[in-house]
Amino acid sequence: MGSWLLKLSSKSKTICWVSVIKEAFRMTFYFTSKADGVIVKSDLPIELKKHFQKEKRTKKLIGLTVIIKTKKDLDSARQLIELKFMMK
């Protein structure tokens, strides 16, 4: 079975990476530690915030993945896209 990966970008800025999984799709966003406060204060689900905070802070980029199966998941992805556009 083959797989694919799609990079969503705006000009030279990578917004996220999208891949298809069984019965859903996955969107992975990468943030720098500058996003800490913005993500914690956002309306994102608690699970996503906890995952972001748990990631090792020694990494230059911190990945945050949303599995899209429901409308609520899609809302989280939209919020993360908006946050990516806010971050410089």
mmCIF file of C-alpha atoms in Angstrom:
data_model
loop_
_atom_site.group_PDB
_atom_site.id
_atom_site.type_symbol
_atom_site.label_atom_id
_atom_site.label_comp_id
_atom_site.label_asym_id
_atom_site.label_seq_id
_atom_site.Cartn_x
_atom_site.Cartn_y
_atom_site.Cartn_z
ATOM 1 C CA MET A 1 0.000 0.000 0.000
ATOM 2 C CA GLY A 2 1.421 3.378 -0.982
ATOM 3 C CA SER A 3 1.194 6.525 1.052
ATOM 4 C CA TRP A 4 1.556 10.218 0.417
ATOM 5 C CA LEU A 5 2.349 13.389 2.282
ATOM 6 C CA LEU A 6 1.057 16.831 1.372
ATOM 7 C CA LYS A 7 2.714 20.044 2.480
ATOM 8 C CA LEU A 8 0.320 22.966 2.946
ATOM 9 C CA SER A 9 2.064 26.294 2.633
ATOM 10 C CA SER A 10 1.455 29.980 2.151
ATOM 11 C CA LYS A 11 4.208 31.651 0.176
ATOM 12 C CA SER A 12 7.378 30.304 1.789
ATOM 13 C CA LYS A 13 5.771 29.445 5.157
ATOM 14 C CA THR A 14 4.893 25.799 5.833
ATOM 15 C CA ILE A 15 1.522 25.634 7.561
ATOM 16 C CA CYS A 16 1.266 21.886 8.137
ATOM 17 C CA TRP A 17 1.796 18.417 6.705
ATOM 18 C CA VAL A 18 -1.233 16.287 5.807
ATOM 19 C CA SER A 19 -1.384 12.520 5.380
ATOM 20 C CA VAL A 20 -4.199 10.023 4.944
ATOM 21 C CA ILE A 21 -4.710 7.281 7.513
ATOM 22 C CA LYS A 22 -7.402 4.643 7.825
ATOM 23 C CA GLU A 23 -10.820 6.346 8.054
ATOM 24 C CA ALA A 24 -9.295 9.787 8.760
ATOM 25 C CA PHE A 25 -6.461 12.086 7.929
ATOM 26 C CA ARG A 26 -3.659 13.527 10.014
ATOM 27 C CA MET A 27 -2.464 17.132 10.111
ATOM 28 C CA THR A 28 0.841 17.875 11.801
ATOM 29 C CA PHE A 29 1.848 21.415 12.684
ATOM 30 C CA TYR A 30 5.313 22.461 13.829
ATOM 31 C CA PHE A 31 5.833 25.368 16.201
ATOM 32 C CA THR A 32 8.821 26.927 17.918
ATOM 33 C CA SER A 33 8.800 27.466 21.673
ATOM 34 C CA LYS A 34 7.583 31.026 20.974
ATOM 35 C CA ALA A 35 4.125 29.493 20.524
ATOM 36 C CA ASP A 36 3.919 28.273 24.156
ATOM 37 C CA GLY A 37 1.828 31.111 25.535
ATOM 38 C CA VAL A 38 -0.380 31.432 22.478
ATOM 39 C CA ILE A 39 -1.262 27.735 22.411
ATOM 40 C CA VAL A 40 -1.857 27.523 26.160
ATOM 41 C CA LYS A 41 -4.209 30.538 26.039
ATOM 42 C CA SER A 42 -6.068 29.265 22.961
ATOM 43 C CA ASP A 43 -9.401 27.451 22.863
ATOM 44 C CA LEU A 44 -7.750 24.233 21.694
ATOM 45 C CA PRO A 45 -8.783 21.020 23.477
ATOM 46 C CA ILE A 46 -6.902 20.331 26.720
ATOM 47 C CA GLU A 47 -5.383 17.126 25.264
ATOM 48 C CA LEU A 48 -3.643 19.076 22.481
ATOM 49 C CA LYS A 49 -2.352 21.696 24.910
ATOM 50 C CA LYS A 50 -0.983 19.001 27.246
ATOM 51 C CA HIS A 51 0.695 17.205 24.359
ATOM 52 C CA PHE A 52 2.347 20.411 23.201
ATOM 53 C CA GLN A 53 3.604 21.199 26.712
ATOM 54 C CA LYS A 54 4.952 17.649 27.213
ATOM 55 C CA GLU A 55 7.113 17.686 24.094
ATOM 56 C CA LYS A 56 10.812 17.978 24.789
ATOM 57 C CA ARG A 57 11.888 21.603 24.927
ATOM 58 C CA THR A 58 15.329 20.755 23.603
ATOM 59 C CA LYS A 59 13.843 20.390 20.142
ATOM 60 C CA LYS A 60 13.936 23.383 17.846
ATOM 61 C CA LEU A 61 10.449 22.581 16.539
ATOM 62 C CA ILE A 62 7.579 21.072 18.481
ATOM 63 C CA GLY A 63 5.120 18.947 16.533
ATOM 64 C CA LEU A 64 1.409 18.949 17.235
ATOM 65 C CA THR A 65 -0.743 16.410 15.384
ATOM 66 C CA VAL A 66 -4.510 16.418 14.965
ATOM 67 C CA ILE A 67 -6.288 13.300 13.700
ATOM 68 C CA ILE A 68 -9.298 14.541 11.734
ATOM 69 C CA LYS A 69 -12.333 12.303 12.248
ATOM 70 C CA THR A 70 -14.988 14.718 13.548
ATOM 71 C CA LYS A 71 -16.084 18.315 13.123
ATOM 72 C CA LYS A 72 -14.486 19.113 16.501
ATOM 73 C CA ASP A 73 -11.154 17.825 15.170
ATOM 74 C CA LEU A 74 -11.547 19.995 12.088
ATOM 75 C CA ASP A 75 -12.223 23.014 14.316
ATOM 76 C CA SER A 76 -8.948 22.324 16.155
ATOM 77 C CA ALA A 77 -7.102 22.143 12.840
ATOM 78 C CA ARG A 78 -8.602 25.489 11.792
ATOM 79 C CA GLN A 79 -7.440 27.061 15.043
ATOM 80 C CA LEU A 80 -3.932 25.718 14.538
ATOM 81 C CA ILE A 81 -3.869 27.113 10.999
ATOM 82 C CA GLU A 82 -4.866 30.518 12.367
ATOM 83 C CA LEU A 83 -2.140 30.282 15.026
ATOM 84 C CA LYS A 84 0.449 29.465 12.354
ATOM 85 C CA PHE A 85 -0.495 32.634 10.481
ATOM 86 C CA MET A 86 -0.243 34.670 13.707
ATOM 87 C CA MET A 87 3.242 33.351 14.550
ATOM 88 C CA LYS A 88 6.213 35.060 12.937
#
